[in-house]
Amino acid sequence: MTRAHLFPSWAILLFTASLAAPAAAPAQGTLNVYCSVQAEWCQGVANEFQRQTGIRVALTLKGSGETFAQVSAEAANPRGDVWFGGTGDPHLAAAEQNLTVAHKSPNLDKLHDWARRQAEQSGYKTVGIYAGALGFGYNPELLQKKKLAPPTCWRDLVKPEYRDEIQVANPNSSGTAYTAIATIVQLFGEEEAFRYLRQLHRNVNSYTRSGVGPIKAVARGETSVSISFMHDGVTEAVAGFPVKIQAPCEGTGYEVGSLSIIKGARNLDGAKKFADWALTAPAQKLGGDAKQFQVPSNREALLPPQAPKFAEIKLISYDFAKYGSAVERKRLLERWEKEVNSQPK
């Protein structure tokens, strides 16, 4: 996710697309969308869907970890209709916990295999709308000033010279950070991974609330290095900030950003219309229009030229079934809290 920075701290932001969207079709009710991509993309999607359908869109912007917690807390009295974007693991966990409903879109056959697998694996309770690879962002000007070499591997991040130079989000609120933990566990094995995370903890100056927080801090020169999805680094670089990205040499995980219809949606018909529309190539083009550089799931949607190329990145065989499990997610987060976050630096 000219370009404004994300609203402060990804607080609970509620606003209505009708304020910015031109009048088009007659009003067809309101659709409450929980949006876990950057604000510019959320607003562009809301405006265009309203323009085409007349359905008024109310947006709540939160990271995917926070949105999963909200959907869980509201299960007895759902307030949202659709959850748009954010890492796929919490979407899969929500599907497993019966917090979302199945919807087999007629546009499924137009999607890449990885997006359809997400749908099939969840019993069609979620579907991939984009993909993005995890990596590092860094500020070359700041590193040069501090006489530090840019990191190229996961192992570089635990070197003593990077003390207090790294930011990563808190995995309890951020799907990006949970993807990082799951990736490191799959790369190194769980025991070695948690030894690594404890070492990394000494070098982290802040665990931010949202997954895009660290790369924005890199862009502003507030930290040297971030663990981020690489497409978010491209967004900052395209906006003119001194940011470069790096895929880890050992290999890295990736997200299948997803879309789900919330169980008990008050506007179920509108939610289904939104889901079908969001899987079309024109709708997915709105990500690139908002200077977001994920890989779209619709095969006919054009990949922005600045987007990281998956073919050039060493991707692991990410186990979405295991790490998208609600039980496994809860277990890893509890272990991280106990063994990493609670430790002194």
mmCIF file of C-alpha atoms in Angstrom:
data_model
loop_
_atom_site.group_PDB
_atom_site.id
_atom_site.type_symbol
_atom_site.label_atom_id
_atom_site.label_comp_id
_atom_site.label_asym_id
_atom_site.label_seq_id
_atom_site.Cartn_x
_atom_site.Cartn_y
_atom_site.Cartn_z
ATOM 1 C CA MET A 1 0.000 0.000 0.000
ATOM 2 C CA THR A 2 1.423 12.461 -5.261
ATOM 3 C CA ARG A 3 1.129 9.915 -2.169
ATOM 4 C CA ALA A 4 0.253 10.546 1.455
ATOM 5 C CA HIS A 5 1.687 8.369 4.197
ATOM 6 C CA LEU A 6 -0.600 5.935 5.929
ATOM 7 C CA PHE A 7 -2.978 7.364 8.507
ATOM 8 C CA PRO A 8 -1.475 7.528 12.034
ATOM 9 C CA SER A 9 -0.593 4.135 13.535
ATOM 10 C CA TRP A 10 -3.253 2.317 11.561
ATOM 11 C CA ALA A 11 -5.713 3.404 14.162
ATOM 12 C CA ILE A 12 -9.313 2.405 13.645
ATOM 13 C CA LEU A 13 -10.160 4.686 10.773
ATOM 14 C CA LEU A 14 -13.687 4.932 9.533
ATOM 15 C CA PHE A 15 -14.698 7.006 6.589
ATOM 16 C CA THR A 16 -17.138 6.778 3.723
ATOM 17 C CA ALA A 17 -16.268 6.474 0.077
ATOM 18 C CA SER A 18 -19.218 8.631 -0.931
ATOM 19 C CA LEU A 19 -17.294 11.697 0.222
ATOM 20 C CA ALA A 20 -14.866 11.271 -2.643
ATOM 21 C CA ALA A 21 -16.690 9.170 -5.219
ATOM 22 C CA PRO A 22 -18.634 10.737 -8.088
ATOM 23 C CA ALA A 23 -22.336 10.057 -8.292
ATOM 24 C CA ALA A 24 -23.199 7.095 -10.488
ATOM 25 C CA ALA A 25 -25.678 4.304 -9.886
ATOM 26 C CA PRO A 26 -28.548 4.867 -7.426
ATOM 27 C CA ALA A 27 -27.898 4.033 -3.786
ATOM 28 C CA GLN A 28 -28.009 0.309 -2.992
ATOM 29 C CA GLY A 29 -27.326 0.281 0.755
ATOM 30 C CA THR A 30 -24.036 0.292 2.618
ATOM 31 C CA LEU A 31 -21.195 -2.232 2.562
ATOM 32 C CA ASN A 32 -18.828 -2.338 5.559
ATOM 33 C CA VAL A 33 -15.348 -3.263 4.348
ATOM 34 C CA TYR A 34 -12.466 -4.062 6.694
ATOM 35 C CA CYS A 35 -9.428 -3.134 4.626
ATOM 36 C CA SER A 36 -5.898 -4.373 5.370
ATOM 37 C CA VAL A 37 -3.953 -2.796 2.509
ATOM 38 C CA GLN A 38 -2.672 0.763 2.379
ATOM 39 C CA ALA A 39 -5.157 3.591 2.609
ATOM 40 C CA GLU A 40 -4.782 4.856 -0.956
ATOM 41 C CA TRP A 41 -5.664 1.459 -2.365
ATOM 42 C CA CYS A 42 -8.574 0.985 0.052
ATOM 43 C CA GLN A 43 -10.061 4.334 -0.905
ATOM 44 C CA GLY A 44 -9.583 3.754 -4.634
ATOM 45 C CA VAL A 45 -11.343 0.387 -4.436
ATOM 46 C CA ALA A 46 -14.187 1.822 -2.359
ATOM 47 C CA ASN A 47 -14.702 4.784 -4.683
ATOM 48 C CA GLU A 48 -14.712 2.732 -7.875
ATOM 49 C CA PHE A 49 -16.992 -0.014 -6.525
ATOM 50 C CA GLN A 50 -19.466 2.606 -5.346
ATOM 51 C CA ARG A 51 -19.277 4.415 -8.682
ATOM 52 C CA GLN A 52 -20.099 1.243 -10.583
ATOM 53 C CA THR A 53 -22.746 -0.223 -8.278
ATOM 54 C CA GLY A 54 -24.218 2.598 -6.199
ATOM 55 C CA ILE A 55 -23.410 0.616 -3.054
ATOM 56 C CA ARG A 56 -22.056 2.973 -0.393
ATOM 57 C CA VAL A 57 -18.791 1.699 1.127
ATOM 58 C CA ALA A 58 -17.706 2.351 4.719
ATOM 59 C CA LEU A 59 -14.044 1.509 5.339
ATOM 60 C CA THR A 60 -12.295 0.418 8.515
ATOM 61 C CA LEU A 61 -8.508 0.303 8.053
ATOM 62 C CA LYS A 62 -6.476 -2.099 10.181
ATOM 63 C CA GLY A 63 -3.618 -4.539 9.774
ATOM 64 C CA SER A 64 -4.575 -8.145 9.134
ATOM 65 C CA GLY A 65 -3.720 -9.362 12.639
ATOM 66 C CA GLU A 66 -5.908 -6.694 14.203
ATOM 67 C CA THR A 67 -8.699 -7.350 11.728
ATOM 68 C CA PHE A 68 -8.648 -11.064 12.512
ATOM 69 C CA ALA A 69 -8.938 -10.210 16.205
ATOM 70 C CA GLN A 70 -11.847 -7.851 15.492
ATOM 71 C CA VAL A 71 -13.710 -10.356 13.328
ATOM 72 C CA SER A 72 -13.218 -12.955 16.070
ATOM 73 C CA ALA A 73 -14.457 -10.587 18.782
ATOM 74 C CA GLU A 74 -17.515 -9.633 16.730
ATOM 75 C CA ALA A 75 -18.474 -13.196 15.805
ATOM 76 C CA ALA A 76 -21.721 -13.090 17.804
ATOM 77 C CA ASN A 77 -22.682 -9.722 16.308
ATOM 78 C CA PRO A 78 -20.767 -9.104 13.065
ATOM 79 C CA ARG A 79 -20.329 -5.489 12.005
ATOM 80 C CA GLY A 80 -18.264 -6.043 8.880
ATOM 81 C CA ASP A 81 -19.349 -7.507 5.552
ATOM 82 C CA VAL A 82 -16.058 -7.985 3.683
ATOM 83 C CA TRP A 83 -12.414 -8.277 4.677
ATOM 84 C CA PHE A 84 -10.225 -7.002 1.835
ATOM 85 C CA GLY A 85 -6.494 -7.664 1.722
ATOM 86 C CA GLY A 86 -3.851 -8.483 4.269
ATOM 87 C CA THR A 87 -1.768 -11.645 4.568
ATOM 88 C CA GLY A 88 -3.544 -14.899 3.862
ATOM 89 C CA ASP A 89 -2.637 -16.733 7.087
ATOM 90 C CA PRO A 90 -5.203 -14.925 9.268
ATOM 91 C CA HIS A 91 -7.803 -15.227 6.494
ATOM 92 C CA LEU A 92 -7.234 -18.996 6.529
ATOM 93 C CA ALA A 93 -7.472 -19.028 10.319
ATOM 94 C CA ALA A 94 -10.767 -17.124 10.114
ATOM 95 C CA ALA A 95 -12.068 -19.660 7.594
ATOM 96 C CA GLU A 96 -11.023 -22.529 9.848
ATOM 97 C CA GLN A 97 -12.859 -20.950 12.777
ATOM 98 C CA ASN A 98 -16.027 -20.527 10.682
ATOM 99 C CA LEU A 99 -15.817 -16.721 10.873
ATOM 100 C CA THR A 100 -16.203 -16.360 7.112
ATOM 101 C CA VAL A 101 -18.515 -17.903 4.532
ATOM 102 C CA ALA A 102 -17.935 -19.808 1.322
ATOM 103 C CA HIS A 103 -18.374 -17.990 -1.966
ATOM 104 C CA LYS A 104 -17.371 -19.616 -5.244
ATOM 105 C CA SER A 105 -16.901 -16.661 -7.555
ATOM 106 C CA PRO A 106 -17.493 -17.141 -11.277
ATOM 107 C CA ASN A 107 -14.157 -15.359 -11.774
ATOM 108 C CA LEU A 108 -12.089 -18.102 -10.121
ATOM 109 C CA ASP A 109 -11.002 -19.589 -13.445
ATOM 110 C CA LYS A 110 -9.351 -16.280 -14.356
ATOM 111 C CA LEU A 111 -6.959 -16.420 -11.382
ATOM 112 C CA HIS A 112 -3.393 -17.655 -10.986
ATOM 113 C CA ASP A 113 -2.986 -21.127 -9.481
ATOM 114 C CA TRP A 114 -1.779 -19.782 -6.126
ATOM 115 C CA ALA A 115 -4.946 -17.687 -5.749
ATOM 116 C CA ARG A 116 -7.234 -20.606 -6.606
ATOM 117 C CA ARG A 117 -5.336 -22.880 -4.196
ATOM 118 C CA GLN A 118 -6.059 -20.389 -1.430
ATOM 119 C CA ALA A 119 -9.770 -20.664 -2.227
ATOM 120 C CA GLU A 120 -9.764 -24.451 -2.494
ATOM 121 C CA GLN A 121 -7.783 -24.878 0.723
ATOM 122 C CA SER A 122 -10.267 -22.757 2.681
ATOM 123 C CA GLY A 123 -13.379 -24.382 1.254
ATOM 124 C CA TYR A 124 -13.876 -21.193 -0.793
ATOM 125 C CA LYS A 125 -14.132 -19.055 2.353
ATOM 126 C CA THR A 126 -11.227 -16.884 1.194
ATOM 127 C CA VAL A 127 -9.464 -16.250 -2.100
ATOM 128 C CA GLY A 128 -6.160 -14.741 -3.195
ATOM 129 C CA ILE A 129 -6.281 -11.248 -4.647
ATOM 130 C CA TYR A 130 -2.523 -10.543 -4.780
ATOM 131 C CA ALA A 131 0.847 -11.980 -3.774
ATOM 132 C CA GLY A 132 3.969 -10.396 -2.324
ATOM 133 C CA ALA A 133 7.397 -11.619 -1.236
ATOM 134 C CA LEU A 134 8.953 -10.871 2.151
ATOM 135 C CA GLY A 135 12.362 -9.223 2.330
ATOM 136 C CA PHE A 136 14.298 -6.258 3.677
ATOM 137 C CA GLY A 137 14.044 -2.563 3.052
ATOM 138 C CA TYR A 138 16.964 -0.301 3.829
ATOM 139 C CA ASN A 139 18.003 3.333 3.640
ATOM 140 C CA PRO A 140 21.324 3.445 1.726
ATOM 141 C CA GLU A 141 22.051 7.013 2.814
ATOM 142 C CA LEU A 142 21.656 6.132 6.492
ATOM 143 C CA LEU A 143 23.715 2.944 6.169
ATOM 144 C CA GLN A 144 26.509 4.824 4.411
ATOM 145 C CA LYS A 145 26.501 7.481 7.115
ATOM 146 C CA LYS A 146 26.807 4.778 9.788
ATOM 147 C CA LYS A 147 29.375 2.817 7.739
ATOM 148 C CA LEU A 148 27.142 -0.256 7.614
ATOM 149 C CA ALA A 149 26.854 -2.662 4.690
ATOM 150 C CA PRO A 150 23.352 -3.368 3.354
ATOM 151 C CA PRO A 151 21.995 -6.710 4.610
ATOM 152 C CA THR A 152 21.670 -9.457 2.028
ATOM 153 C CA CYS A 153 20.780 -12.478 4.191
ATOM 154 C CA TRP A 154 18.617 -13.243 7.232
ATOM 155 C CA ARG A 155 21.824 -14.044 9.146
ATOM 156 C CA ASP A 156 23.088 -10.503 8.574
ATOM 157 C CA LEU A 157 20.280 -9.027 10.677
ATOM 158 C CA VAL A 158 21.573 -10.548 13.928
ATOM 159 C CA LYS A 159 25.100 -9.171 13.551
ATOM 160 C CA PRO A 160 26.107 -6.878 16.445
ATOM 161 C CA GLU A 161 26.732 -3.924 14.137
ATOM 162 C CA TYR A 162 22.979 -3.745 13.472
ATOM 163 C CA ARG A 163 22.187 -3.109 17.128
ATOM 164 C CA ASP A 164 19.054 -0.882 17.314
ATOM 165 C CA GLU A 165 19.073 -0.439 13.530
ATOM 166 C CA ILE A 166 16.132 -2.693 12.601
ATOM 167 C CA GLN A 167 12.368 -2.343 12.731
ATOM 168 C CA VAL A 168 9.764 -5.052 12.279
ATOM 169 C CA ALA A 169 6.082 -5.082 13.165
ATOM 170 C CA ASN A 170 4.524 -6.863 16.125
ATOM 171 C CA PRO A 171 3.163 -10.209 14.874
ATOM 172 C CA ASN A 172 0.157 -9.983 17.196
ATOM 173 C CA SER A 173 -1.196 -7.067 15.149
ATOM 174 C CA SER A 174 0.622 -7.509 11.835
ATOM 175 C CA GLY A 175 0.282 -10.256 9.280
ATOM 176 C CA THR A 176 3.584 -9.163 7.756
ATOM 177 C CA ALA A 177 5.433 -9.918 10.973
ATOM 178 C CA TYR A 178 3.637 -13.233 11.473
ATOM 179 C CA THR A 179 4.680 -14.199 7.938
ATOM 180 C CA ALA A 180 8.262 -13.351 8.940
ATOM 181 C CA ILE A 181 8.123 -15.667 11.970
ATOM 182 C CA ALA A 182 6.551 -18.484 9.957
ATOM 183 C CA THR A 183 9.155 -17.990 7.231
ATOM 184 C CA ILE A 184 12.095 -18.133 9.640
ATOM 185 C CA VAL A 185 10.671 -21.251 11.310
ATOM 186 C CA GLN A 186 10.340 -22.957 7.931
ATOM 187 C CA LEU A 187 13.841 -21.921 6.871
ATOM 188 C CA PHE A 188 15.769 -22.839 10.005
ATOM 189 C CA GLY A 189 13.576 -25.226 11.991
ATOM 190 C CA GLU A 190 11.642 -24.028 15.022
ATOM 191 C CA GLU A 191 14.277 -24.252 17.765
ATOM 192 C CA GLU A 192 16.966 -22.568 15.679
ATOM 193 C CA ALA A 193 14.413 -20.027 14.500
ATOM 194 C CA PHE A 194 13.566 -18.942 18.035
ATOM 195 C CA ARG A 195 17.254 -18.669 18.909
ATOM 196 C CA TYR A 196 17.538 -16.431 15.858
ATOM 197 C CA LEU A 197 14.501 -14.347 16.871
ATOM 198 C CA ARG A 198 15.963 -13.796 20.353
ATOM 199 C CA GLN A 199 19.191 -12.581 18.756
ATOM 200 C CA LEU A 200 17.244 -10.378 16.354
ATOM 201 C CA HIS A 201 15.322 -8.901 19.304
ATOM 202 C CA ARG A 202 18.523 -7.198 20.514
ATOM 203 C CA ASN A 203 18.825 -5.389 17.197
ATOM 204 C CA VAL A 204 15.188 -4.274 16.911
ATOM 205 C CA ASN A 205 14.578 -0.690 18.001
ATOM 206 C CA SER A 206 10.787 -0.900 17.682
ATOM 207 C CA TYR A 207 7.994 -3.377 17.021
ATOM 208 C CA THR A 208 5.441 -1.323 15.134
ATOM 209 C CA ARG A 209 1.698 -1.864 15.086
ATOM 210 C CA SER A 210 1.369 -2.253 11.320
ATOM 211 C CA GLY A 211 3.399 -4.129 8.743
ATOM 212 C CA VAL A 212 4.070 -0.994 6.675
ATOM 213 C CA GLY A 213 5.294 0.989 9.683
ATOM 214 C CA PRO A 214 8.918 -0.214 9.482
ATOM 215 C CA ILE A 215 9.413 0.553 5.778
ATOM 216 C CA LYS A 216 7.948 4.009 6.303
ATOM 217 C CA ALA A 217 10.439 4.543 9.123
ATOM 218 C CA VAL A 218 13.217 3.523 6.716
ATOM 219 C CA ALA A 219 11.899 6.022 4.171
ATOM 220 C CA ARG A 220 11.894 8.815 6.758
ATOM 221 C CA GLY A 221 15.409 7.976 7.937
ATOM 222 C CA GLU A 222 14.201 6.885 11.385
ATOM 223 C CA THR A 223 15.684 3.391 11.108
ATOM 224 C CA SER A 224 18.237 1.812 8.806
ATOM 225 C CA VAL A 225 16.592 -1.518 8.000
ATOM 226 C CA SER A 226 13.130 -3.036 8.011
ATOM 227 C CA ILE A 227 11.671 -6.501 7.584
ATOM 228 C CA SER A 228 8.874 -5.822 5.120
ATOM 229 C CA PHE A 229 7.123 -7.034 2.038
ATOM 230 C CA MET A 230 9.333 -5.900 -0.785
ATOM 231 C CA HIS A 231 6.515 -4.291 -2.761
ATOM 232 C CA ASP A 232 6.041 -1.827 0.105
ATOM 233 C CA GLY A 233 9.662 -0.783 -0.328
ATOM 234 C CA VAL A 234 9.020 -0.182 -4.022
ATOM 235 C CA THR A 235 6.100 2.087 -3.093
ATOM 236 C CA GLU A 236 8.401 4.260 -0.968
ATOM 237 C CA ALA A 237 11.143 4.341 -3.615
ATOM 238 C CA VAL A 238 8.678 5.340 -6.352
ATOM 239 C CA ALA A 239 7.498 8.149 -4.083
ATOM 240 C CA GLY A 240 11.065 9.504 -4.057
ATOM 241 C CA PHE A 241 12.348 8.234 -0.708
ATOM 242 C CA PRO A 242 15.865 6.748 -0.346
ATOM 243 C CA VAL A 243 14.762 3.112 -0.059
ATOM 244 C CA LYS A 244 16.175 -0.058 -1.581
ATOM 245 C CA ILE A 245 14.917 -3.618 -1.236
ATOM 246 C CA GLN A 246 16.657 -6.968 -0.886
ATOM 247 C CA ALA A 247 15.480 -10.569 -1.081
ATOM 248 C CA PRO A 248 17.215 -12.697 1.605
ATOM 249 C CA CYS A 249 19.911 -15.006 0.228
ATOM 250 C CA GLU A 250 18.712 -18.056 2.191
ATOM 251 C CA GLY A 251 15.232 -17.795 0.692
ATOM 252 C CA THR A 252 12.060 -16.138 1.858
ATOM 253 C CA GLY A 253 8.346 -16.585 2.339
ATOM 254 C CA TYR A 254 5.517 -14.814 0.646
ATOM 255 C CA GLU A 255 1.956 -13.788 1.258
ATOM 256 C CA VAL A 256 -1.178 -14.523 -0.666
ATOM 257 C CA GLY A 257 -3.159 -11.412 0.170
ATOM 258 C CA SER A 258 -6.754 -12.490 0.471
ATOM 259 C CA LEU A 259 -10.396 -11.473 0.461
ATOM 260 C CA SER A 260 -13.115 -12.991 2.665
ATOM 261 C CA ILE A 261 -16.835 -12.482 3.228
ATOM 262 C CA ILE A 262 -17.583 -12.269 6.933
ATOM 263 C CA LYS A 263 -20.102 -14.730 8.364
ATOM 264 C CA GLY A 264 -23.282 -12.932 9.365
ATOM 265 C CA ALA A 265 -22.647 -10.077 6.919
ATOM 266 C CA ARG A 266 -25.575 -7.687 7.029
ATOM 267 C CA ASN A 267 -25.184 -6.926 3.333
ATOM 268 C CA LEU A 268 -24.435 -10.396 1.995
ATOM 269 C CA ASP A 269 -25.592 -9.648 -1.552
ATOM 270 C CA GLY A 270 -23.384 -6.552 -1.673
ATOM 271 C CA ALA A 271 -20.482 -8.543 -0.233
ATOM 272 C CA LYS A 272 -20.765 -11.173 -2.973
ATOM 273 C CA LYS A 273 -20.913 -8.468 -5.650
ATOM 274 C CA PHE A 274 -17.808 -6.851 -4.159
ATOM 275 C CA ALA A 275 -15.919 -10.154 -4.019
ATOM 276 C CA ASP A 276 -16.705 -10.960 -7.658
ATOM 277 C CA TRP A 277 -15.773 -7.449 -8.763
ATOM 278 C CA ALA A 278 -12.506 -7.453 -6.776
ATOM 279 C CA LEU A 279 -11.310 -10.504 -8.721
ATOM 280 C CA THR A 280 -11.622 -8.761 -12.098
ATOM 281 C CA ALA A 281 -8.613 -7.345 -13.927
ATOM 282 C CA PRO A 282 -9.896 -3.723 -13.929
ATOM 283 C CA ALA A 283 -10.497 -3.833 -10.166
ATOM 284 C CA GLN A 284 -7.036 -5.261 -9.534
ATOM 285 C CA LYS A 285 -5.457 -2.557 -11.657
ATOM 286 C CA LEU A 286 -6.468 -0.124 -8.900
ATOM 287 C CA GLY A 287 -3.615 -1.456 -6.752
ATOM 288 C CA GLY A 288 -1.017 -0.323 -9.265
ATOM 289 C CA ASP A 289 -2.890 2.946 -9.785
ATOM 290 C CA ALA A 290 -2.470 3.568 -6.043
ATOM 291 C CA LYS A 291 1.306 2.906 -6.344
ATOM 292 C CA GLN A 292 1.056 -0.527 -4.726
ATOM 293 C CA PHE A 293 3.198 -3.179 -6.363
ATOM 294 C CA GLN A 294 1.909 -6.611 -5.390
ATOM 295 C CA VAL A 295 1.370 -9.292 -8.031
ATOM 296 C CA PRO A 296 -2.358 -9.304 -8.985
ATOM 297 C CA SER A 297 -4.184 -12.635 -8.827
ATOM 298 C CA ASN A 298 -6.145 -12.163 -12.054
ATOM 299 C CA ARG A 299 -4.008 -13.442 -14.935
ATOM 300 C CA GLU A 300 -5.261 -10.643 -17.197
ATOM 301 C CA ALA A 301 -4.289 -7.871 -14.772
ATOM 302 C CA LEU A 302 -1.079 -6.133 -15.781
ATOM 303 C CA LEU A 303 1.876 -6.482 -13.424
ATOM 304 C CA PRO A 304 3.297 -3.025 -12.672
ATOM 305 C CA PRO A 305 6.825 -2.882 -14.142
ATOM 306 C CA GLN A 306 8.318 -1.798 -10.818
ATOM 307 C CA ALA A 307 6.893 -4.828 -8.961
ATOM 308 C CA PRO A 308 9.405 -7.339 -7.545
ATOM 309 C CA LYS A 309 9.765 -10.310 -9.925
ATOM 310 C CA PHE A 310 8.971 -13.625 -8.257
ATOM 311 C CA ALA A 311 11.161 -15.447 -10.791
ATOM 312 C CA GLU A 312 14.190 -13.560 -9.455
ATOM 313 C CA ILE A 313 13.478 -14.312 -5.773
ATOM 314 C CA LYS A 314 14.372 -17.529 -3.939
ATOM 315 C CA LEU A 315 10.950 -18.417 -2.539
ATOM 316 C CA ILE A 316 10.431 -21.196 -0.020
ATOM 317 C CA SER A 317 7.593 -23.692 -0.350
ATOM 318 C CA TYR A 318 5.505 -21.810 2.202
ATOM 319 C CA ASP A 319 3.147 -24.136 4.092
ATOM 320 C CA PHE A 320 -0.056 -22.088 4.088
ATOM 321 C CA ALA A 321 -2.127 -24.971 5.467
ATOM 322 C CA LYS A 322 0.016 -25.326 8.592
ATOM 323 C CA TYR A 323 0.813 -21.683 9.295
ATOM 324 C CA GLY A 324 -2.669 -20.534 8.370
ATOM 325 C CA SER A 325 -4.058 -22.826 11.066
ATOM 326 C CA ALA A 326 -5.567 -20.907 13.983
ATOM 327 C CA VAL A 327 -3.998 -23.320 16.499
ATOM 328 C CA GLU A 328 -0.510 -23.060 14.998
ATOM 329 C CA ARG A 329 -0.774 -19.297 14.695
ATOM 330 C CA LYS A 330 -1.821 -18.940 18.340
ATOM 331 C CA ARG A 331 0.957 -21.265 19.496
ATOM 332 C CA LEU A 332 3.711 -19.443 17.620
ATOM 333 C CA LEU A 333 2.497 -16.016 18.741
ATOM 334 C CA GLU A 334 2.382 -17.126 22.366
ATOM 335 C CA ARG A 335 5.881 -18.559 22.110
ATOM 336 C CA TRP A 336 7.169 -15.356 20.488
ATOM 337 C CA GLU A 337 5.587 -13.261 23.246
ATOM 338 C CA LYS A 338 7.061 -15.419 25.998
ATOM 339 C CA GLU A 339 10.511 -16.102 24.585
ATOM 340 C CA VAL A 340 11.226 -13.001 22.509
ATOM 341 C CA ASN A 341 9.112 -9.933 23.157
ATOM 342 C CA SER A 342 9.206 -10.263 26.939
ATOM 343 C CA GLN A 343 13.002 -10.486 27.028
ATOM 344 C CA PRO A 344 15.204 -7.513 27.917
ATOM 345 C CA LYS A 345 17.543 -6.134 25.312
#
